Short mmCIF file of C-alpha atoms in Angstrom, two decimals:
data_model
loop_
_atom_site.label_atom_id
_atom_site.label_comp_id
_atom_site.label_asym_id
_atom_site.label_seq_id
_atom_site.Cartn_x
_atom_site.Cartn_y
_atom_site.Cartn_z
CA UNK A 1180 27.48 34.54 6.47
CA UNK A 1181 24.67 33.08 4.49
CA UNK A 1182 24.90 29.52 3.90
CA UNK A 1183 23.75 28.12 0.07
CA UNK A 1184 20.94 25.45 0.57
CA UNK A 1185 20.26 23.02 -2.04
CA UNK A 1186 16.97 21.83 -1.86
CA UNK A 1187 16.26 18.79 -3.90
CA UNK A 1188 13.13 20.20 -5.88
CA UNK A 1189 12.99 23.43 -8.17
CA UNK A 1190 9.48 24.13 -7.43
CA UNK A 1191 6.59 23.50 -5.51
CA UNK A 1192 4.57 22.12 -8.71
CA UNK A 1193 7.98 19.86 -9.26
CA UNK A 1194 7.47 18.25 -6.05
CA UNK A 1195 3.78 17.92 -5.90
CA UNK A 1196 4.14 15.77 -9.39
CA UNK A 1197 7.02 14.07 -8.10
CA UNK A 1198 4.90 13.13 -4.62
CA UNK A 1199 2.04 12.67 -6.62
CA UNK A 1200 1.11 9.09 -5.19
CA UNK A 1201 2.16 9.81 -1.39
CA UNK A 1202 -0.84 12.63 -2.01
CA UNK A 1203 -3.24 10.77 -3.60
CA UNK A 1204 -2.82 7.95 -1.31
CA UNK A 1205 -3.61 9.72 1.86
CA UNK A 1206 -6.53 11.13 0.36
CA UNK A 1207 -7.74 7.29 -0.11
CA UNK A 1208 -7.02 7.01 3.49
CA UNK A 1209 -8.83 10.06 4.16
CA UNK A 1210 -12.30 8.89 2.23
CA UNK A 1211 -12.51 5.79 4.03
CA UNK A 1212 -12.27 7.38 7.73
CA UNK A 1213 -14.61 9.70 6.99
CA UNK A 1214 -17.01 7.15 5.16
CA UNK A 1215 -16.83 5.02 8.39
CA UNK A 1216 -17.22 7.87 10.74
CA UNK A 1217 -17.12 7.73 14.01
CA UNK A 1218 -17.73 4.80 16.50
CA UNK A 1219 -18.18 5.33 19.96
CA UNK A 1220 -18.10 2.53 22.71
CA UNK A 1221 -20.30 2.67 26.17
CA UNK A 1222 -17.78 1.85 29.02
CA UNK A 1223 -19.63 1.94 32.10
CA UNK A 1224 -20.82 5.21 32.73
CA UNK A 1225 -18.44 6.52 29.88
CA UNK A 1226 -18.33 6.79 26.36
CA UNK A 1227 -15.44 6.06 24.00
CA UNK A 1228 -15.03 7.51 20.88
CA UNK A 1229 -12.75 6.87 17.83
CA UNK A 1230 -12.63 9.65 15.53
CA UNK A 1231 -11.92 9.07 11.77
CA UNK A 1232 -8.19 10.24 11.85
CA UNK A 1233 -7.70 8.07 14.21
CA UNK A 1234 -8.57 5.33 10.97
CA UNK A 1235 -6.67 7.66 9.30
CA UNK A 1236 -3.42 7.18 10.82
CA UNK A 1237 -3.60 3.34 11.48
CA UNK A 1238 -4.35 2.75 7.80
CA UNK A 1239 -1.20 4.89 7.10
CA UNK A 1240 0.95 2.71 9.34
#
């Protein structure tokens, strides 16, 4: 028995208009991690590195 799924946009296109901002927004997020790049921190005798999604993701939250 198949069951009938309604799902809440007609089209792809439909949605990507309708999620328009969501999609331009990340890619805002997206520019600035990359145009900071990455930073990396000397711990004793290791290295820490933040990589730009990790900007990414806290400038989403």
């Amino acid at each position: 028995m198949k069951a009938d799924i309604e799902y809440p946009y007609k089209s792809l296109k439909e949605r990507f208009f309708a999620e328009k901002k969501i999609y331009l927004i990340s890619l805002f997020f997206v520019l600035i991690a990359d145009g900071i790049g990455e930073i990396k921190f000397h711990l004793g005798s290791g290295i820490i590195i933040l990589f730009p999604v990790f900007y990414a993701i806290i400038l989403g939250v």
